Structures are given as structure tokens and as C-alpha cells.
Coordinates of C-alpha atoms in Angstrom, one line a residue:
Chain A
M170 CA 0.0 0.0 0.0
F171 CA 1.2 3.5 -0.8
T172 CA -0.5 6.8 -1.6
I173 CA 0.3 10.2 -2.9
A174 CA -1.9 13.4 -3.0
I175 CA -1.0 16.8 -4.5
H176 CA -2.5 20.3 -4.7
G177 CA -2.0 23.3 -6.9
G178 CA -3.7 25.8 -4.8
S179 CA -7.3 26.7 -3.7
G180 CA -9.6 29.6 -4.4
T181 CA -12.5 31.0 -6.3
I182 CA -12.2 28.5 -9.1
T183 CA -15.4 27.7 -10.9
R184 CA -16.1 26.1 -14.2
S185 CA -17.1 29.5 -15.7
D186 CA -13.7 31.0 -14.8
I187 CA -11.6 28.8 -17.0
T188 CA -11.9 27.6 -20.6
P189 CA -12.1 23.9 -21.4
E190 CA -8.7 24.3 -23.0
Q191 CA -7.3 25.8 -19.7
E192 CA -8.9 23.1 -17.7
K193 CA -7.2 20.4 -19.8
T194 CA -3.8 22.1 -19.4
Y195 CA -4.2 22.2 -15.6
R196 CA -5.3 18.6 -15.5
Q197 CA -2.3 17.5 -17.5
A198 CA 0.0 19.5 -15.2
L199 CA -1.5 17.9 -12.1
E200 CA -1.3 14.4 -13.7
Q201 CA 2.3 14.9 -14.5
A202 CA 3.2 15.9 -11.0
L203 CA 1.2 13.0 -9.6
V204 CA 2.8 10.5 -11.9
T205 CA 6.2 11.8 -10.9
G206 CA 5.6 11.3 -7.2
H207 CA 3.7 8.0 -7.7
A208 CA 6.6 6.5 -9.7
V209 CA 9.0 7.1 -6.7
L210 CA 6.6 5.2 -4.4
A211 CA 6.0 2.4 -6.9
N212 CA 9.7 1.9 -7.1
G213 CA 9.9 1.5 -3.3
G214 CA 11.3 5.0 -2.8
P215 CA 10.8 7.1 0.3
A216 CA 7.8 9.4 0.8
L217 CA 10.2 12.3 1.2
D218 CA 11.5 11.8 -2.3
A219 CA 8.0 11.4 -3.7
V220 CA 6.7 14.7 -2.2
E221 CA 9.9 16.6 -3.2
Q222 CA 9.7 15.3 -6.8
A223 CA 6.0 16.0 -7.1
V224 CA 6.4 19.6 -5.7
R225 CA 9.4 20.2 -8.0
S226 CA 7.2 19.3 -11.0
L227 CA 4.7 21.8 -9.9
E228 CA 7.4 24.4 -9.2
E229 CA 8.7 24.1 -12.7
N230 CA 5.3 24.6 -14.3
E231 CA 4.4 28.2 -14.7
L232 CA 0.7 27.5 -14.3
F233 CA 1.2 27.3 -10.5
N234 CA 2.2 29.9 -8.0
A235 CA 5.4 28.4 -6.8
G236 CA 8.9 28.3 -8.3
K237 CA 8.7 29.4 -11.9
G238 CA 5.1 30.6 -11.8
S239 CA 5.5 32.6 -8.6
V240 CA 3.5 35.8 -8.3
F241 CA 5.0 39.2 -7.9
S242 CA 5.3 40.8 -4.4
A243 CA 4.6 44.6 -3.9
A244 CA 8.3 45.2 -4.4
G245 CA 8.0 43.6 -7.9
K246 CA 10.1 40.6 -6.8
H247 CA 9.5 36.9 -6.4
E248 CA 9.8 36.0 -2.7
M249 CA 9.2 32.3 -2.3
D250 CA 8.6 30.1 0.7
A251 CA 8.8 26.3 1.0
S252 CA 9.0 23.5 3.6
I253 CA 9.3 19.8 3.9
M254 CA 8.8 17.4 6.9
C255 CA 9.6 13.7 7.5
G256 CA 7.0 11.8 9.5
H257 CA 9.5 9.2 10.6
T258 CA 12.2 11.4 12.1
L259 CA 10.0 14.4 12.7
K260 CA 12.8 16.4 11.1
A261 CA 11.9 19.4 9.0
G262 CA 13.4 22.1 6.8
A263 CA 12.0 25.4 5.5
V264 CA 13.0 28.5 3.6
A265 CA 11.2 31.9 3.6
G266 CA 11.5 35.0 1.4
I267 CA 14.0 33.5 -1.1
S268 CA 14.6 34.7 -4.6
N269 CA 16.1 33.1 -7.7
I270 CA 16.1 29.5 -6.4
R271 CA 14.8 27.2 -9.1
N272 CA 13.3 24.6 -6.6
P273 CA 12.6 26.1 -3.2
V274 CA 11.3 22.7 -1.9
S275 CA 14.8 21.1 -2.6
L276 CA 16.5 24.0 -0.7
A277 CA 14.1 23.3 2.2
R278 CA 15.1 19.6 2.2
L279 CA 18.8 20.7 2.1
V280 CA 18.2 22.8 5.2
M281 CA 16.7 19.8 6.9
E282 CA 19.5 17.4 5.9
Q283 CA 22.6 19.6 5.7
S284 CA 22.2 22.1 8.5
E285 CA 21.4 22.2 12.2
N286 CA 18.4 24.5 11.4
V287 CA 14.8 24.2 10.5
L288 CA 14.1 27.6 9.0
L289 CA 16.4 29.8 7.0
M290 CA 15.2 33.1 5.5
G291 CA 16.2 35.6 2.8
R292 CA 19.8 36.2 1.9
G293 CA 21.1 33.8 4.5
A294 CA 19.1 31.0 2.9
E295 CA 20.4 32.0 -0.5
E296 CA 24.0 32.0 0.7
F297 CA 23.4 28.5 2.1
A298 CA 22.0 27.4 -1.3
Q299 CA 25.1 28.8 -3.0
L300 CA 27.4 26.9 -0.7
H301 CA 25.6 23.7 -1.8
N302 CA 25.4 24.5 -5.5
I303 CA 21.6 24.5 -5.6
P304 CA 20.4 25.6 -9.1
V305 CA 19.6 29.3 -9.4
E306 CA 17.8 31.1 -12.2
P307 CA 17.8 34.7 -13.3
D308 CA 14.8 36.9 -12.7
D309 CA 13.7 36.3 -16.3
Y310 CA 13.0 32.7 -15.6
F311 CA 10.3 33.6 -13.1
Y312 CA 8.8 36.3 -15.3
T313 CA 5.4 35.7 -16.9
D314 CA 3.2 38.4 -18.5
F315 CA 0.2 36.9 -16.7
R316 CA 1.7 37.4 -13.2
Y317 CA 3.0 40.9 -14.1
H318 CA -0.4 42.0 -15.1
Q319 CA -1.8 40.5 -11.9
L320 CA 0.6 42.7 -10.0
K321 CA -0.4 45.8 -11.9
E322 CA -4.1 45.1 -11.4
A323 CA -3.6 44.4 -7.7
Q324 CA -1.5 47.6 -7.3
Q325 CA -4.2 49.7 -9.1
A326 CA -6.9 48.2 -6.9
N327 CA -4.5 48.7 -3.9
K328 CA -5.2 45.1 -2.9
V329 CA -3.2 42.1 -1.8
W330 CA -4.4 39.1 -3.7
L331 CA -4.5 35.5 -2.8
D332 CA -3.9 34.1 -6.2
H333 CA -7.4 32.8 -6.4
S334 CA -9.9 35.6 -7.0
R335 CA -12.2 35.6 -10.0
T336 CA -10.0 37.9 -11.9
N337 CA -7.0 35.7 -11.1
T338 CA -8.2 32.2 -11.6
G339 CA -6.7 30.4 -8.7
K340 CA -3.4 28.6 -8.2
G341 CA -2.1 29.7 -4.8
T342 CA 0.3 27.3 -3.2
V343 CA 1.4 23.8 -4.3
G344 CA 2.0 20.8 -2.1
A345 CA 2.2 17.1 -1.8
V346 CA 1.7 14.4 0.9
A347 CA 2.7 10.7 0.7
L348 CA 2.7 7.4 2.4
D349 CA 5.5 5.1 1.2
Q350 CA 5.8 1.3 1.2
A351 CA 7.9 1.4 4.3
G352 CA 5.0 3.1 6.2
N353 CA 6.6 6.5 6.3
L354 CA 4.7 9.7 5.8
A355 CA 6.0 13.0 4.4
A356 CA 4.7 16.4 3.4
A357 CA 6.0 19.3 1.4
T358 CA 4.6 22.8 0.4
S359 CA 5.9 25.6 -1.8
T360 CA 4.6 29.0 -2.8
G361 CA 5.2 32.4 -4.3
G362 CA 2.8 33.9 -1.7
L363 CA 0.3 36.7 -2.4
T364 CA 0.3 39.0 -5.4
N365 CA 1.3 42.5 -4.2
K366 CA 2.1 41.1 -0.8
M367 CA 4.1 43.4 1.6
Y368 CA 7.8 43.1 1.3
G369 CA 9.0 40.5 3.8
R370 CA 5.5 38.9 4.4
V371 CA 5.7 35.3 5.3
G372 CA 2.7 33.0 5.1
D373 CA 2.0 29.6 6.5
T374 CA 3.9 27.6 3.8
P375 CA 7.3 27.6 5.6
I376 CA 5.8 27.3 9.1
I377 CA 6.0 23.7 10.4
G378 CA 2.7 23.0 12.1
A379 CA 0.8 25.6 10.1
G380 CA 1.3 24.9 6.3
T381 CA 3.1 21.6 6.6
Y382 CA 3.3 18.7 9.1
A383 CA 4.0 15.0 9.0
N384 CA 4.1 12.4 11.8
N385 CA 4.1 8.6 11.2
Q386 CA 1.8 8.2 14.2
T387 CA -0.9 10.3 12.6
C388 CA -0.8 11.9 9.2
A389 CA 0.9 14.2 6.7
V390 CA -0.7 17.5 5.8
S391 CA 0.0 20.3 3.2
C392 CA -2.2 23.4 3.2
T393 CA -3.2 26.1 0.7
G394 CA -5.2 29.3 1.4
Y395 CA -5.0 32.6 3.1
G396 CA -1.8 31.9 5.1
E397 CA -2.4 34.2 8.0
F398 CA -5.4 32.3 9.1
F399 CA -3.6 29.0 8.8
I400 CA -0.8 30.3 11.0
R401 CA -3.2 31.5 13.7
A402 CA -5.1 28.2 13.7
V403 CA -1.9 26.0 13.4
V404 CA -3.9 24.0 10.9
A405 CA -1.5 21.2 9.9
Y406 CA -0.6 20.2 13.4
D407 CA -4.2 20.6 14.5
I408 CA -5.2 17.8 12.2
S409 CA -2.6 15.6 13.8
C410 CA -3.6 16.5 17.4
L411 CA -7.2 15.8 16.7
M412 CA -6.3 12.4 15.6
S413 CA -3.8 11.5 18.4
Y414 CA -5.4 13.3 21.3
K415 CA -9.1 13.1 20.5
G416 CA -9.1 9.9 18.5
L417 CA -10.8 11.4 15.4
S418 CA -10.3 9.8 12.0
L419 CA -8.4 11.7 9.3
K420 CA -11.7 12.6 7.7
E421 CA -13.3 13.8 10.9
A422 CA -10.3 15.9 11.8
C423 CA -10.1 17.4 8.3
D424 CA -13.8 18.2 8.2
Y425 CA -13.8 19.8 11.6
V426 CA -10.7 22.0 10.9
V427 CA -11.4 23.1 7.3
R428 CA -15.2 23.4 7.4
D429 CA -15.7 24.5 11.0
K430 CA -12.7 26.0 12.8
L431 CA -11.0 27.7 9.8
K432 CA -14.3 29.0 8.4
S433 CA -15.3 30.5 11.8
I434 CA -12.3 32.8 11.7
G435 CA -12.7 33.6 8.0
G436 CA -9.9 31.4 6.8
E437 CA -10.5 30.4 3.2
G438 CA -8.6 27.5 1.7
G439 CA -8.0 23.8 1.9
L440 CA -5.5 21.1 2.5
I441 CA -4.5 17.6 1.4
A442 CA -3.8 14.9 4.0
V443 CA -2.9 11.2 4.1
D444 CA -2.9 9.0 7.2
R445 CA -0.7 6.0 8.1
A446 CA -3.3 3.6 6.6
G447 CA -3.2 5.4 3.3
N448 CA -6.5 7.2 3.6
V449 CA -6.6 10.5 1.7
E450 CA -8.6 13.6 2.3
L451 CA -8.7 16.8 0.2
P452 CA -11.1 19.2 1.9
F453 CA -11.5 22.9 1.1
N454 CA -14.0 25.6 2.0
S455 CA -13.2 27.7 -1.1
E456 CA -15.0 27.1 -4.4
G457 CA -12.3 25.0 -5.9
M458 CA -8.9 23.5 -5.3
Y459 CA -6.5 22.0 -7.9
R460 CA -5.9 18.5 -6.6
A461 CA -5.1 14.9 -7.4
W462 CA -4.4 11.7 -5.6
R463 CA -3.5 8.1 -6.4
N464 CA -2.8 5.0 -4.4
Q465 CA -1.3 1.6 -5.0
P466 CA -4.6 -0.4 -5.5
G467 CA -5.1 2.1 -8.3
A468 CA -7.8 4.4 -7.0
G469 CA -7.4 8.1 -7.6
D470 CA -8.7 11.3 -9.1
V471 CA -7.7 14.6 -10.7
A472 CA -10.1 17.4 -9.8
I473 CA -10.4 21.2 -9.8
F474 CA -13.9 22.3 -8.9
G475 CA -16.0 21.9 -5.8
Chain B
M220 CA -7.9 37.1 39.8
F221 CA -5.0 37.9 37.5
T222 CA -1.6 36.3 36.9
I223 CA 1.6 37.1 35.1
A224 CA 4.7 34.9 34.5
I225 CA 8.0 35.8 32.7
H226 CA 11.1 34.1 31.7
G227 CA 14.6 35.3 30.8
G228 CA 15.8 32.1 29.1
S229 CA 16.8 28.6 30.1
G230 CA 20.0 26.6 30.0
T231 CA 22.9 25.2 31.9
I232 CA 22.6 27.6 34.8
T233 CA 23.8 26.4 38.1
R234 CA 24.6 28.1 41.4
S235 CA 28.4 27.6 40.7
D236 CA 28.2 29.4 37.4
I237 CA 27.2 32.8 38.7
T238 CA 28.4 34.9 41.6
P239 CA 26.0 35.9 44.3
E240 CA 26.4 39.4 43.0
Q241 CA 25.3 38.4 39.5
E242 CA 22.5 36.4 40.9
K243 CA 21.2 39.5 42.7
T244 CA 21.4 41.5 39.5
Y245 CA 19.4 38.9 37.5
R246 CA 16.8 38.7 40.3
Q247 CA 16.4 42.4 40.3
A248 CA 16.0 42.5 36.5
L249 CA 13.3 39.8 36.6
E250 CA 11.6 41.5 39.5
Q251 CA 11.5 44.8 37.6
A252 CA 9.9 43.1 34.5
L253 CA 7.5 41.3 36.6
V254 CA 6.4 44.4 38.5
T255 CA 6.0 46.2 35.2
G256 CA 3.6 43.6 33.8
H257 CA 1.8 43.1 37.1
A258 CA 1.1 46.8 37.4
V259 CA -0.7 46.7 34.1
L260 CA -3.0 43.9 35.3
A261 CA -3.5 45.4 38.7
N262 CA -4.8 48.5 37.0
G263 CA -7.3 46.5 35.1
G264 CA -5.3 46.6 31.9
P265 CA -5.3 44.0 29.2
A266 CA -3.1 40.9 29.2
L267 CA -1.7 42.0 25.8
D268 CA -0.3 45.2 27.4
A269 CA 1.1 43.3 30.4
V270 CA 3.1 40.8 28.3
E271 CA 4.3 43.5 25.9
Q272 CA 5.4 45.8 28.8
A273 CA 7.1 42.9 30.7
V274 CA 9.0 41.8 27.5
R275 CA 10.0 45.4 26.7
S276 CA 11.5 45.6 30.2
L277 CA 13.6 42.5 29.5
E278 CA 14.5 43.7 26.0
E279 CA 15.9 46.9 27.4
N280 CA 18.1 45.1 29.9
E281 CA 21.4 43.9 28.4
L282 CA 21.5 40.9 30.8
F283 CA 19.0 39.1 28.6
N284 CA 19.4 37.8 25.0
A285 CA 16.7 40.0 23.4
G286 CA 16.6 43.6 22.2
K287 CA 19.6 45.4 23.7
G288 CA 21.4 42.3 25.0
S289 CA 21.0 40.2 21.8
V290 CA 23.8 37.9 20.9
F291 CA 25.8 38.2 17.7
S292 CA 25.0 36.1 14.7
A293 CA 27.8 34.5 12.5
A294 CA 27.6 37.6 10.3
G295 CA 28.5 39.7 13.4
K296 CA 25.0 41.2 13.4
H297 CA 22.0 41.3 15.7
E298 CA 19.2 39.4 14.0
M299 CA 16.2 39.5 16.4
D300 CA 12.9 37.6 16.4
A301 CA 9.7 38.3 18.4
S302 CA 6.0 37.4 18.5
I303 CA 2.8 38.1 20.4
M304 CA -0.6 36.5 20.5
C305 CA -4.0 37.5 21.9
G306 CA -6.0 34.6 23.4
H307 CA -9.3 36.4 23.0
T308 CA -9.1 37.2 19.2
L309 CA -6.6 34.5 18.3
K310 CA -4.8 37.3 16.4
A311 CA -1.0 37.2 16.3
G312 CA 1.9 39.2 15.1
A313 CA 5.6 38.3 14.6
V314 CA 8.9 39.5 13.2
A315 CA 12.0 37.6 12.2
G316 CA 15.5 38.5 11.4
I317 CA 15.2 42.2 12.2
S318 CA 18.0 44.6 13.2
N319 CA 18.2 47.9 14.9
I320 CA 14.6 47.8 16.3
R321 CA 14.7 48.8 20.0
N322 CA 11.7 46.7 21.0
P323 CA 11.0 43.8 18.6
V324 CA 7.9 42.7 20.7
S325 CA 6.3 46.1 20.0
L326 CA 6.9 45.7 16.3
A327 CA 5.3 42.2 16.5
R328 CA 2.3 43.8 18.1
L329 CA 2.2 46.5 15.4
V330 CA 2.2 43.7 12.7
M331 CA -0.7 42.1 14.5
E332 CA -2.7 45.3 14.8
Q333 CA -1.7 47.5 11.8
S334 CA -1.2 45.0 9.0
E335 CA -3.1 42.1 7.4
N336 CA -0.1 39.9 8.1
V337 CA 1.1 37.7 10.9
L338 CA 4.8 37.4 10.1
L339 CA 7.1 39.9 8.5
M340 CA 10.8 39.3 8.1
G341 CA 14.0 41.2 7.5
R342 CA 14.1 44.4 5.6
G343 CA 10.4 44.3 4.9
A344 CA 9.7 44.3 8.6
E345 CA 12.1 47.1 9.1
E346 CA 10.4 49.2 6.4
F347 CA 7.1 48.5 8.1
A348 CA 8.6 49.7 11.4
Q349 CA 9.9 52.9 9.7
L350 CA 6.4 53.6 8.3
H351 CA 5.0 53.5 11.8
N352 CA 7.9 55.4 13.5
I353 CA 8.9 52.5 15.7
P354 CA 12.0 53.5 17.7
V355 CA 15.3 52.3 16.1
E356 CA 18.7 52.2 17.6
P357 CA 22.2 52.3 16.1
D358 CA 24.3 49.1 16.1
D359 CA 26.2 50.5 19.1
Y360 CA 23.1 50.3 21.3
F361 CA 23.1 46.5 20.9
Y362 CA 26.9 46.1 21.4
T363 CA 28.2 44.6 24.6
D364 CA 31.8 43.4 25.1
F365 CA 30.4 40.3 26.8
R366 CA 28.3 39.2 23.7
Y367 CA 31.2 40.1 21.3
H368 CA 33.5 37.8 23.2
Q369 CA 30.9 35.1 23.2
L370 CA 30.9 35.3 19.4
K371 CA 34.6 35.2 19.2
E372 CA 34.7 32.2 21.5
A373 CA 32.0 30.4 19.5
Q374 CA 33.7 31.2 16.2
Q375 CA 37.0 29.8 17.5
A376 CA 35.2 26.6 18.7
N377 CA 33.3 26.6 15.4
K378 CA 30.1 26.2 17.3
V379 CA 26.6 27.6 17.3
W380 CA 25.7 28.4 20.9
L381 CA 22.4 28.5 22.6
D382 CA 23.2 31.3 25.1
H383 CA 23.1 28.9 28.0
S384 CA 26.3 26.8 28.1
R385 CA 28.6 26.8 31.1
T386 CA 30.9 29.3 29.5
N387 CA 27.9 31.5 28.6
T388 CA 25.8 31.6 31.7
G389 CA 22.3 31.3 30.3
K390 CA 19.9 33.9 29.1
G391 CA 18.4 32.7 25.8
T392 CA 15.0 34.0 25.0
V393 CA 12.7 36.2 27.0
G394 CA 8.9 36.0 27.3
A395 CA 5.8 36.6 29.2
V396 CA 2.3 35.2 29.6
A397 CA -0.6 36.7 31.4
L398 CA -4.3 36.4 32.4
D399 CA -6.0 39.7 33.0
Q400 CA -9.0 40.7 35.1
A401 CA -11.3 40.3 32.0
G402 CA -10.3 36.7 31.7
N403 CA -8.2 37.2 28.6
L404 CA -4.9 35.4 28.0
A405 CA -1.9 36.7 26.0
A406 CA 1.7 35.5 25.3
A407 CA 4.8 37.2 24.0
T408 CA 8.4 36.1 23.2
S409 CA 11.5 37.9 22.0
T410 CA 15.1 36.8 21.3
G411 CA 18.4 37.5 19.7
G412 CA 18.7 33.8 18.8
L413 CA 21.9 31.7 18.9
T414 CA 25.4 33.1 19.2
N415 CA 27.2 32.5 15.9
K416 CA 23.9 31.3 14.3
M417 CA 23.8 31.0 10.5
Y418 CA 22.8 34.1 8.7
G419 CA 19.1 34.0 8.2
R420 CA 18.4 31.3 10.8
V421 CA 15.0 31.6 12.4
G422 CA 14.2 29.8 15.6
D423 CA 10.8 29.1 17.3
T424 CA 10.3 32.5 18.8
P425 CA 8.5 34.2 15.9
I426 CA 6.6 30.9 15.0
I427 CA 3.0 31.0 16.3
G428 CA 2.3 27.5 17.7
A429 CA 6.0 26.8 18.3
G430 CA 7.5 29.5 20.6
T431 CA 4.3 31.4 21.4
Y432 CA 0.6 30.6 21.6
A433 CA -2.5 32.0 23.4
N434 CA -6.1 30.9 23.4
N435 CA -8.7 32.0 26.0
Q436 CA -10.2 28.5 25.9
T437 CA -6.9 26.9 27.2
C438 CA -3.7 28.7 28.0
A439 CA -1.0 31.1 27.0
V440 CA 2.6 29.8 26.5
S441 CA 6.0 31.3 25.8
C442 CA 9.0 29.0 25.2
T443 CA 12.8 29.1 25.6
G444 CA 15.4 26.6 24.4
Y445 CA 16.9 25.2 21.3
G446 CA 14.4 26.5 18.9
E447 CA 14.7 23.9 16.2
F448 CA 13.3 21.2 18.5
F449 CA 10.5 23.5 19.6
I450 CA 9.5 24.1 16.0
R451 CA 9.5 20.4 15.1
A452 CA 7.4 19.6 18.2
V453 CA 5.1 22.6 17.8
V454 CA 5.4 23.0 21.5
A455 CA 3.2 25.9 22.5
Y456 CA 0.2 24.7 20.5
D457 CA 0.8 21.2 21.7
I458 CA 0.2 22.3 25.3
S459 CA -3.1 23.9 24.2
C460 CA -4.2 20.8 22.3
L461 CA -3.4 18.4 25.2
M462 CA -5.7 20.5 27.3
S463 CA -8.6 21.0 24.8
Y464 CA -8.5 17.6 23.1
K465 CA -7.2 15.3 25.8
G466 CA -8.6 17.0 28.8
L467 CA -5.2 17.3 30.6
S468 CA -4.6 20.0 33.2
L469 CA -2.1 22.7 32.4
K470 CA 0.4 21.0 34.8
E471 CA -0.1 17.6 33.1
A472 CA 0.3 19.0 29.6
C473 CA 3.4 21.0 30.5
D474 CA 5.0 18.0 32.3
Y475 CA 4.3 15.7 29.4
V476 CA 5.6 18.0 26.7
V477 CA 8.7 19.4 28.4
R478 CA 9.9 16.4 30.4
D479 CA 8.8 13.6 28.1
K480 CA 8.2 14.6 24.4
L481 CA 10.8 17.3 24.1
K482 CA 13.4 15.4 26.0
S483 CA 12.8 12.3 23.8
I484 CA 13.9 14.3 20.7
G485 CA 16.8 16.0 22.5
G486 CA 15.1 19.3 22.9
E487 CA 16.5 21.2 25.8
G488 CA 14.7 24.2 27.3
G489 CA 11.5 25.2 29.0
L490 CA 8.4 27.3 28.9
I491 CA 6.1 29.4 31.0
A492 CA 2.3 29.0 30.8
V493 CA -0.8 30.3 32.4
D494 CA -4.3 28.8 32.0
R495 CA -7.8 30.5 32.1
A496 CA -8.1 29.9 35.8
G497 CA -4.8 31.6 36.5
N498 CA -2.7 28.5 37.3
V499 CA 1.0 29.0 36.4
E500 CA 3.5 26.4 35.3
L501 CA 7.2 27.1 34.6
P502 CA 8.7 23.7 33.6
F503 CA 12.2 23.2 32.1
N504 CA 14.4 20.2 31.4
S505 CA 17.6 22.2 31.4
E506 CA 19.5 22.9 34.6
G507 CA 18.0 26.3 35.1
M508 CA 15.6 28.9 33.8
Y509 CA 15.4 32.6 34.7
R510 CA 11.8 32.9 35.7
A511 CA 9.3 34.7 37.9
W512 CA 5.5 34.9 38.4
R513 CA 3.0 36.7 40.6
N514 CA -0.8 36.6 40.8
Q515 CA -3.4 38.8 42.4
P516 CA -3.9 36.9 45.7
G517 CA -0.2 37.8 46.1
A518 CA 1.5 34.4 45.5
G519 CA 4.6 34.4 43.4
D520 CA 8.3 33.6 43.1
V521 CA 11.5 34.7 41.4
A522 CA 13.9 31.8 40.6
I523 CA 16.9 30.9 38.5
F524 CA 18.1 27.4 39.4
G525 CA 16.5 23.9 39.1

């Protein structure tokens, strides 16, 4: 038994917002990331590799707001966040506010495995990347007309946009969770954050416990949505605690947190989660979430709308 | 009924490490911060003000590793972190990797109250501070011979030091938790981090759920110790979850997390916590922790050693 689930962000995504052509493109991109991660698991590889590879695939696709497709911050820059956690060792790595790194999720993993730290930010994280010859890209690599126009629109409206509003058909964060054949869980998340976000703003993505959490005793979780609410509600770890301390199933815990707790504080978004038995949940309280999952028996799905 | 507790860091602090003279100085500094916060509560003021004022007092005392007394990072700079959370609204604010801000805890509160964000880092946070005329200080203000020699020692030993080893009699982080007369809880934490820490390293202090958490339904918590372990164990929120989901008392939750869970992953440190009934816990698994508490009936203590 093994399982992988991925997301490409949540938001106001309805069938009327994207053309059938666009829908097909998104589905193909999700399928590609899913297959990449699934292949690692099928070959007996670790959940950590599977979630890293799946997230790298999404980071390298400009459709999603992470890596190459990252949105512009208010300063007109790409300030990316990412994290990864191993459910077996409870080790974790994360980076915040980094620029020019091709695959932020791989830098997060390097922080986990090659430093004594969990979270590195900004220039310090970039220097660490350089020391370890992590691939970097020029600003041009991250430039897309689409994102640039989003920034200009947001600036004119004087708004900070979660990349999911009707005028910005949603992509948000990307992430993956997996259970491997050895019974180990892992989770990873990566994002460009909010369009026109304040310089230096950090969301839930690099925060262990908020945007990402994994523990072999319970579950692996990766979140997407308006990060500030996910930080305040410590969402990813909350799912784990509801299972371990209150005895809820993965489904019960996910429903309660996403549809009840998060909603009560105005937190829009969703998450993907897998438990130690391979059960998958992909709840969201927004109109849609780019998502996909597949397990070893062969069950699975690729979906976008609510 | 109202209660306040503060800490000035945990570590290898034993009676043989500091002179009676030094002990007296530390006790006076703790007393001063305690009285400052206690006075706010006695006047019917909010817990948020009490913890902010107590932490400001500790930040302005060069004895403690926060604000003025912050340690040097590997880059020879002062990179400070702080956070604050309101148990009534569940709103929170935090800053990471900031320099030259006189009172990082007050900047964290400003992020909570005057922005849409929870966490701002580095230059972005400093620009936000400037916009709001938050007091800044030149590098000289944060310079102490003592800290500079600690950096040189750490660099020679090629070590990253939690400010608590025998050669660096402990101070670590500072923090405060409070219950006010209206029944509201609040928590705040502030630190200069680790001596000789990697450029850009962020510990648990600015991470809501790890170093700081407050919720009127359960408790307010502020942590001190080797931050990476506190992030991985999501310590502050864990205490709250053990109370709300498992029905543990504050004491039971604190004992389990600090003496059992944290210890099992090698996480040295401690925390201060207060619950909605005004009970106080100040557990640590290190040899000592600078700590103090006082409630309205008049009970209280100032202590350093184990």
C-alpha cells in the first residue's frame, strides 16, 4: 500500500472561470506531478523523495504559484517560501522569502538534511543554497506576463491578492503528501505567496505546524489558502492533534478544521492529507482546489472544482 | 484574579556558574519586568499590554538575549525575532531576522494590529517599522563586550551556541504570559537567537504555535530553548491541544511536553504557561531557567536554578 496526493492551490475556481482548454492544461500538469511522485513510491522509494519530486514538478510549471510561476510581491520581486517534513524522524526544513532559487522545496530539504536548522530566511538561505550549489535562475526565468499583469491590477486596486480571485483564476500554493511502502509519511509545500504582498511577508507555507506537518503516528498535511489564518489556527498540526489526542479519524479531523474552525475565523482555503493507513482527504472551503491523488490499489482522481 | 509569569531564558545555569552578585542583578531585573507587567494587570489593563510591557523591560536590559542584549550572529550582526498573540481574538503578530529595532515585541504587536499579516521578516519588517515610526537604535546600542567575546569564542570553537552553556551563563530568549481581570490570556516572546547562528536562521520565537501561543479556551505559552526542537514539536500549541482535546490540566500538559516529548527528541529548554483559571507552570528540562510569576492573591516567586 502507498498513496500520494498533491494540490496546486485553492480559491474561487469555478467552471465558468476557465476555458475547457485551460482546464485540460491544468489537469495535465496535475497528472504529470502526480505520476512523478507516484513513480517514486511504486519503485519502493521514500515518501520524502515522492513529495519533493511532485512539488518540483509543480514548481517548474508556470501554471502554479510556486517556483517558476510565482506571483510578484509589492516590491516587484519573487519572494518564495517552502517547507518539507519527514514523519519518521520528525525532522523538517524550510525557507522563507527567497529569490532566484529554481526549486525552493529542494532547498528546504537541504536545510533539513545539511544544516542544524529548520528555517532559514532571505539572503542567509540564498547563501546556504550557493554553498551547496543549488540551481539558481535569473529573474527572467520567473517572469510571466500573466503574473506581471496580476501585480499591476492588484496595485491599481490597492489590494493584496491571494492568487485565487475571480480575476486571477486560482493557483495559490502547491504541495504534496505521501505514504510510502515502508509506512513512512512526508509532506511538502511551496509558494510564491500573495500577489502584491508586503515586502517580507511570510505566510503559512514555511511554518512547520501551520502549512506543513508530518508524523508517522498520525498523518501528513499540506495546506493552501490565506496563510495568516492557517498560521493563527496552526492548521496542519491541529489535524494531527485531533487524531492523536481526540481519536478522530483523518476525515473527521479534516472536516472539523477546514469546514468548521477555519471557516469560523474567516480562513479560506483547503488542504491535502494522508494518514498511516493510506486514507486520503482533500477538503477545502473555497469554491475549488487544484488537486489529485492516487494509491497503489489504483484508486485516484484529478479534480479542480467543488 | 489575574496572573503574570515571565522568563529570561533557560540553559545550563547552576549556582556555581554565577556569583552571588550576578544572581542578585538577575533577580532584580526579573523583578522589575514582573512588576511592570503586574502593574498593568492590577490597574485592570489587558493581558496583551502586560506581556508586551514585561517583555520590553527584559529587551531593554542587556542581561538578557533579546533587544539590547541580543547575541551576535555568525555575520556579526544582531538578528532578532519576536512574536505576540492574543488569546481572545486569536490574532497574532511576529517579526523575524530584524535589526536595529529597540523593542521587537512592540513591532510584532504592530504587525498584529496594523497589518493584514502575521509574520514579517528582515528588511520588509524594518520598512514597516519605519512607516510607523517605531524607535530604532544604532548598532552601538546593541553592542556589549560580553556578547562580542561570546561570538569570538563560538567562532573559534566553530560552534553555534544557545546562550546557556557553562561558558555563557544562560539567558536565551525572554517571554511573558498573562491572564487579565477580564479573563483574557496573552503571550509574547523575544530573542536574539543563537550566538554565531547561521545568517538568516529563524528559531521558534516568531513561530506562532511553536514559541508562542495563546487561546482563552486553554492557555498562554512562551518557550525558551533550542528553537529547532520547539518548531518540530510545535510545543506551544501542543500544550493547548493536550488541554482541549485530551482534557489534561495545564500542569499535566506541561510536564508531558517538556519532560517527556521534548526530551525524547533531545530538545533542551523550558516554557512558561498560564491557564484561564490563573494557574501557572514554569517547567524546564535544562539545569535552570530565569523565571518569575505573581498573581493577584499575592502568591509568586523569582527563581533561577533547578
